[in-house]
CSV table of C-alpha atoms in Angstrom, one decimal:
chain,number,residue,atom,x,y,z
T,12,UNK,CA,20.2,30.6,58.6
T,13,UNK,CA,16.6,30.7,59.3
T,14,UNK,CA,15.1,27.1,60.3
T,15,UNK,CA,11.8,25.9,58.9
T,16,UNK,CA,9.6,23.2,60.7
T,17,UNK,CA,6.9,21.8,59.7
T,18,UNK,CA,4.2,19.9,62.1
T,19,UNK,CA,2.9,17.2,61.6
T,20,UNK,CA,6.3,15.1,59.9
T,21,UNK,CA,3.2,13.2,58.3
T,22,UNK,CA,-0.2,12.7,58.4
T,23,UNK,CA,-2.8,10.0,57.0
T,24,UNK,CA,-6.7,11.0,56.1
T,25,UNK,CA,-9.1,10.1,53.8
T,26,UNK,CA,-10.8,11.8,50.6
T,27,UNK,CA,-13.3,14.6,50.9
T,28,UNK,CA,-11.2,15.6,54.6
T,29,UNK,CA,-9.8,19.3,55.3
T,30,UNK,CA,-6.2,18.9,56.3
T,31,UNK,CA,-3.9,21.6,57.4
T,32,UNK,CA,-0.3,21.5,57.5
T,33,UNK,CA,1.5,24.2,59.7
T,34,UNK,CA,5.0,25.5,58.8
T,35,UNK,CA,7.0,28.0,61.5
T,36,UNK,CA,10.2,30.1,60.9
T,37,UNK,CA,12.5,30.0,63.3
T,38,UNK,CA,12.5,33.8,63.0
T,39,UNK,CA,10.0,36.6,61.3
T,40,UNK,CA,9.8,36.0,57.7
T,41,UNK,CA,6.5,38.4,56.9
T,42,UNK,CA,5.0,36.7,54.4
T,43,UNK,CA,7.8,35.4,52.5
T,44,UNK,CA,6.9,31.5,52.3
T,45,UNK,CA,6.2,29.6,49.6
T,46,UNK,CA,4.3,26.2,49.6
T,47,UNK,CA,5.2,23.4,47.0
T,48,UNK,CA,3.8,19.4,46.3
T,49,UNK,CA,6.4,16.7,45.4
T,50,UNK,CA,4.9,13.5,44.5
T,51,UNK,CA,6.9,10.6,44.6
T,52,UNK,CA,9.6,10.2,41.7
T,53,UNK,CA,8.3,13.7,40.6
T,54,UNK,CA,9.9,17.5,41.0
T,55,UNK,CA,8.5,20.0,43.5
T,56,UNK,CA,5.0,21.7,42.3
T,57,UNK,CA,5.0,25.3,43.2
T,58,UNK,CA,1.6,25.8,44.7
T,59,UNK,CA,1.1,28.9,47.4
T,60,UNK,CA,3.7,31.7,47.0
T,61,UNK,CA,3.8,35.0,49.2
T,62,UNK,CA,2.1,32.9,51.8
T,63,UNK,CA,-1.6,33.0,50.4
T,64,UNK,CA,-1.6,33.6,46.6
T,65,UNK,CA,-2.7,30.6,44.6
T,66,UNK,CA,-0.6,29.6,42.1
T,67,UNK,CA,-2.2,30.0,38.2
T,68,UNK,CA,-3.4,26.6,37.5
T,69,UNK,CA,-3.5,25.3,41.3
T,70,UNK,CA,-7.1,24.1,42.5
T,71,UNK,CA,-8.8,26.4,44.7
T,72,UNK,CA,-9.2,23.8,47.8
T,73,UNK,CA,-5.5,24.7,48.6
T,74,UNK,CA,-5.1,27.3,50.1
T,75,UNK,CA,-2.2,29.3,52.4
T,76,UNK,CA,-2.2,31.9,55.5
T,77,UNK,CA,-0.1,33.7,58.2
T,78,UNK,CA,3.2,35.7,58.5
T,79,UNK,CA,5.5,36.6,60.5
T,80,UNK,CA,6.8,33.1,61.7
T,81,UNK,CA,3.3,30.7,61.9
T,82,UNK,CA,1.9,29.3,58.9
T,83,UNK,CA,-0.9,27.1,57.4
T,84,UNK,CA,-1.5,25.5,53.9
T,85,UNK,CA,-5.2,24.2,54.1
T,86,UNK,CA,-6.5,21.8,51.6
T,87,UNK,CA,-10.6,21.8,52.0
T,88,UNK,CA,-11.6,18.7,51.0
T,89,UNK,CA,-9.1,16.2,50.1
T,90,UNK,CA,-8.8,14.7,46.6
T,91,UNK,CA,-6.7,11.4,45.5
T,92,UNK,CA,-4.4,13.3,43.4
T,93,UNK,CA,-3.6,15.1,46.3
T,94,UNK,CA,-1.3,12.1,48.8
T,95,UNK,CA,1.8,13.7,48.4
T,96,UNK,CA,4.6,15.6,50.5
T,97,UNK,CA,4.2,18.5,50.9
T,98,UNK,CA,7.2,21.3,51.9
T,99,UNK,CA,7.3,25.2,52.8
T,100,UNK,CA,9.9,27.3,52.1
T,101,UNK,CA,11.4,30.7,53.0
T,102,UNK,CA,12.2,33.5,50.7
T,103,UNK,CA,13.0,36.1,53.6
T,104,UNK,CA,16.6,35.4,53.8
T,105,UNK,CA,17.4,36.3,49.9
T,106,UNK,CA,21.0,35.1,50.2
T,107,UNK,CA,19.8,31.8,51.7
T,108,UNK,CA,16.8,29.8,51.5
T,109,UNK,CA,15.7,26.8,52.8
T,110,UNK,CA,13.0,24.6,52.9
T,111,UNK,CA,11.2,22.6,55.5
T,112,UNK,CA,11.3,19.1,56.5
T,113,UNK,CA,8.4,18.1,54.6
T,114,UNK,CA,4.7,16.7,55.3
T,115,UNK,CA,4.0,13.5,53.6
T,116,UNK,CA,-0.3,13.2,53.5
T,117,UNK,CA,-1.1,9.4,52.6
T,118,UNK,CA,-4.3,7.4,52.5
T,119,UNK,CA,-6.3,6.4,56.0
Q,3,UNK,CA,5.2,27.9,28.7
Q,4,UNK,CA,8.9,27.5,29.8
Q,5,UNK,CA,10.8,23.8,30.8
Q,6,UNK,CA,14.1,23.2,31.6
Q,7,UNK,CA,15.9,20.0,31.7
Q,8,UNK,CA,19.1,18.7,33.5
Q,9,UNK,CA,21.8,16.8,32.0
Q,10,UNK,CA,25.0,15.4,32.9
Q,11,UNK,CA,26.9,12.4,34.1
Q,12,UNK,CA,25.1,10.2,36.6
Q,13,UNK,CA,28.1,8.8,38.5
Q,14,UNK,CA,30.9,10.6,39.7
Q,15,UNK,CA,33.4,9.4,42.0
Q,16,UNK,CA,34.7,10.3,45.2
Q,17,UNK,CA,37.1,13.5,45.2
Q,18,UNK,CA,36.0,14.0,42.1
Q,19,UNK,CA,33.5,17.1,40.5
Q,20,UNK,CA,30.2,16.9,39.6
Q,21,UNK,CA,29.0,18.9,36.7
Q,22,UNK,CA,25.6,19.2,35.8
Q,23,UNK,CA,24.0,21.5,33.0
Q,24,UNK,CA,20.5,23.2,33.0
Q,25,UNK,CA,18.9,23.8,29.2
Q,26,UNK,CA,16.3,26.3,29.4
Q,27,UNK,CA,13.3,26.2,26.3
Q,28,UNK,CA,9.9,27.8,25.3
Q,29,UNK,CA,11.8,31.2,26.8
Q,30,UNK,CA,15.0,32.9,26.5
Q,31,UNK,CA,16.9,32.7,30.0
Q,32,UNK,CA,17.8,36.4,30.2
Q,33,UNK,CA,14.4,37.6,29.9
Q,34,UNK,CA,12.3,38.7,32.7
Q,35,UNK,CA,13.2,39.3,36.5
Q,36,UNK,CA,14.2,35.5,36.8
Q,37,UNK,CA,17.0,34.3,38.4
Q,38,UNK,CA,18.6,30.2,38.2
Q,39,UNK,CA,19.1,27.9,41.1
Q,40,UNK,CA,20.3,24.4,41.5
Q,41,UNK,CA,18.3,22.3,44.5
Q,42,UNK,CA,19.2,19.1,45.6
Q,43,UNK,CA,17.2,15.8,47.4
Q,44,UNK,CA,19.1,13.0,48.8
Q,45,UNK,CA,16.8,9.9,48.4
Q,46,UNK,CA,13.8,9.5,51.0
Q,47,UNK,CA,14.8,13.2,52.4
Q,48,UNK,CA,14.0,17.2,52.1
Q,49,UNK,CA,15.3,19.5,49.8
Q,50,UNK,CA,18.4,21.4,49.8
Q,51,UNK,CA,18.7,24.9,48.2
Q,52,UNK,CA,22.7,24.6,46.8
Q,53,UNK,CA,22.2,28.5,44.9
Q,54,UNK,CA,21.6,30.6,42.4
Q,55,UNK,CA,22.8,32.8,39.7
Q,56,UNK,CA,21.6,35.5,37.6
Q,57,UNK,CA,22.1,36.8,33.7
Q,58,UNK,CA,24.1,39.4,35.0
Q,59,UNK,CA,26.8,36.7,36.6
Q,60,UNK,CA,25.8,37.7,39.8
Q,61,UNK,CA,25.5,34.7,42.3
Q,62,UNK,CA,24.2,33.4,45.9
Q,63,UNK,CA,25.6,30.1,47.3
Q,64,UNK,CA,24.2,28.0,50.5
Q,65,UNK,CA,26.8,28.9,53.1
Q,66,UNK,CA,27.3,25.0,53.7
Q,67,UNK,CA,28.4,24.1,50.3
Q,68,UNK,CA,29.6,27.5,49.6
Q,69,UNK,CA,33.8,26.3,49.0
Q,70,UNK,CA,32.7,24.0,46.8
Q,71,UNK,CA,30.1,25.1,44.6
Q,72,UNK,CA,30.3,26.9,41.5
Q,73,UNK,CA,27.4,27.6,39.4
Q,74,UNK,CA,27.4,29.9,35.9
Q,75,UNK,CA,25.4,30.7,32.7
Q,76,UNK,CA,25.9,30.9,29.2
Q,77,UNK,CA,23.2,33.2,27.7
Q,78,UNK,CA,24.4,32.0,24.2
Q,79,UNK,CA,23.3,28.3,24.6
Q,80,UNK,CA,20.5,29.1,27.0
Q,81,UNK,CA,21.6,26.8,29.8
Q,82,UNK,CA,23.3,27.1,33.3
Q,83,UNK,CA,25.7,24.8,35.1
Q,84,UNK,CA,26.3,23.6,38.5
Q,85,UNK,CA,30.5,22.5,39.4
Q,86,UNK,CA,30.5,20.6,42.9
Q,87,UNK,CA,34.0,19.8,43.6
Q,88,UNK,CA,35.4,17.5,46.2
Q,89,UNK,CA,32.4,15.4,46.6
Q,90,UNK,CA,31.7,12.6,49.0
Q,91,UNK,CA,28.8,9.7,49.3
Q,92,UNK,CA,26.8,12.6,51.0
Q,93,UNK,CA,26.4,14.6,47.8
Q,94,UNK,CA,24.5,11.6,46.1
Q,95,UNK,CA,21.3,13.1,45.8
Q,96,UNK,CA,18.7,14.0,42.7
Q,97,UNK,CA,19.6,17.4,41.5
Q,98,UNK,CA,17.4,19.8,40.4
Q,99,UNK,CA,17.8,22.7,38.0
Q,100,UNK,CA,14.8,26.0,39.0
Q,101,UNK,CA,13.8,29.4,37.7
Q,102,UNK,CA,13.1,31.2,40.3
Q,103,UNK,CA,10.4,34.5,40.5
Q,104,UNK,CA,11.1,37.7,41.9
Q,105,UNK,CA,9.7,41.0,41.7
Q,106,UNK,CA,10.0,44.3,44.0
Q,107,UNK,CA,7.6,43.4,46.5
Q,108,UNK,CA,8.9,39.8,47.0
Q,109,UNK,CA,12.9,40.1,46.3
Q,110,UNK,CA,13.4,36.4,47.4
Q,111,UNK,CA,10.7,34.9,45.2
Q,112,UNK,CA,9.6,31.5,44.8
Q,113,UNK,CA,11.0,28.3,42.0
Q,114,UNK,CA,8.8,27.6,39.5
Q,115,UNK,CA,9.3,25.9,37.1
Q,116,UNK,CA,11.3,22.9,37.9
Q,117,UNK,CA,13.4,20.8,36.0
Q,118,UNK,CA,12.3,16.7,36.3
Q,119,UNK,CA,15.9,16.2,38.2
Q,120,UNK,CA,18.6,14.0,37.6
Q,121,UNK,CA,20.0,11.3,40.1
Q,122,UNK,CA,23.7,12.0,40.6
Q,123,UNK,CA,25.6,8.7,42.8
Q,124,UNK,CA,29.2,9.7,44.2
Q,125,UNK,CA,30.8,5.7,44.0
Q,126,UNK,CA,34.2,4.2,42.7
């Protein structure tokens, strides 16, 4: 199976900050990563798919890059609706997929 | 737009099988290049892809659960199911039902939408 990791496991910063999130595939995965926001209670939120396309509906501070097996959701400037975890997930291995460990962003 | 919802007993005990159903609305579920997965979250931890199935019958389970898992579709009634036999304390988890989105360029795809999940505890 390939392994995702995410860095950091969690992360605390105030509104109006850019925070960036960075998932790696324990192996190649082009661009085959998906990027979705679970708040608490709440299902997963699709919100990056194919590594950089925004999601119809998704606010353009979030934003997603890289392939191969580094990766980066950005969020430019913070908002409150935005504390939540926050998971990557590969699509390479079509007869598995699996998701990261998750990257919980809460208040400073 | 399209939602789907789970449903299904809430407690099931050990050695027992879980059985959850997925109801699809606002779309029929054999239209488009979609295909129907089950994902699970034990409480306070990271998701768990269990598999998927499409119209066709054809399905994909995580290797892990793989002996135990059986998931299937009834066009008809516009829902999908999830069987987990055998289960333990270590299959409480929410469970949620996902359409996932492929196309040629991106055969794996991504879930969206999600179903709002369903806590399922494994207790006598």
């Amino acid at each position: 199976d390939i392994q995702m990791t995410q860095s950091p496991s969690s992360l605390s910063a105030s509104v109006g900050d850019r925070v960036t999130i960075t998932c790696r595939a324990s192996q190649s995965i082009s661009s085959y990563l998906n990027w979705y926001q679970q708040k608490p209670g709440k299902a997963p939120k699709l919100l990056i798919y194919a590594a950089s396309s925004l999601q119809s509906g998704v606010p353009s501070r979030f934003s997603g890059s890289g392939s191969g097996t580094d990766f980066t959701l950005t969020i430019s400037s913070l908002q409150p609706e935005d504390f939540a975890t926050y998971y990557c997930q590969q699509s390479y291995s079509t007869l598995v997929f699996t998701f990261g460990p998750g990257t919980k962003v809460d208040i400073k | 737009q399209v939602q789907l919802q789970e449903s299904g007993p809430g407690l099931v005990k050990p050695s027992q099988t879980l059985s959850l159903t997925c109801t699809v609305s606002g779309g029929s579920i054999s239209s488009g290049s979609y295909y129907w997965s089950w994902i699970r979250q034990p409480a306070g931890k990271g998701l768990e892809w269990i598999g998927r199935i499409y119209t066709s019958g054809s399905t994909n389970y995580n290797p892990s659960l793989k002996s135990r898992v059986t998931i299937s579709v009834d066009t008809s009634k516009n829902q999908f199911s999830l069987k987990l036999s055998s289960v333990t304390a270590a299959d409480t988890a929410v469970y949620y039902c996902a359409r996932g989105v492929s196309s040629s360029w991106f055969l794996g795809g991504w879930f969206d939408p999600w179903g709002q999940g369903t806590l399922v505890t494994v207790s006598s």
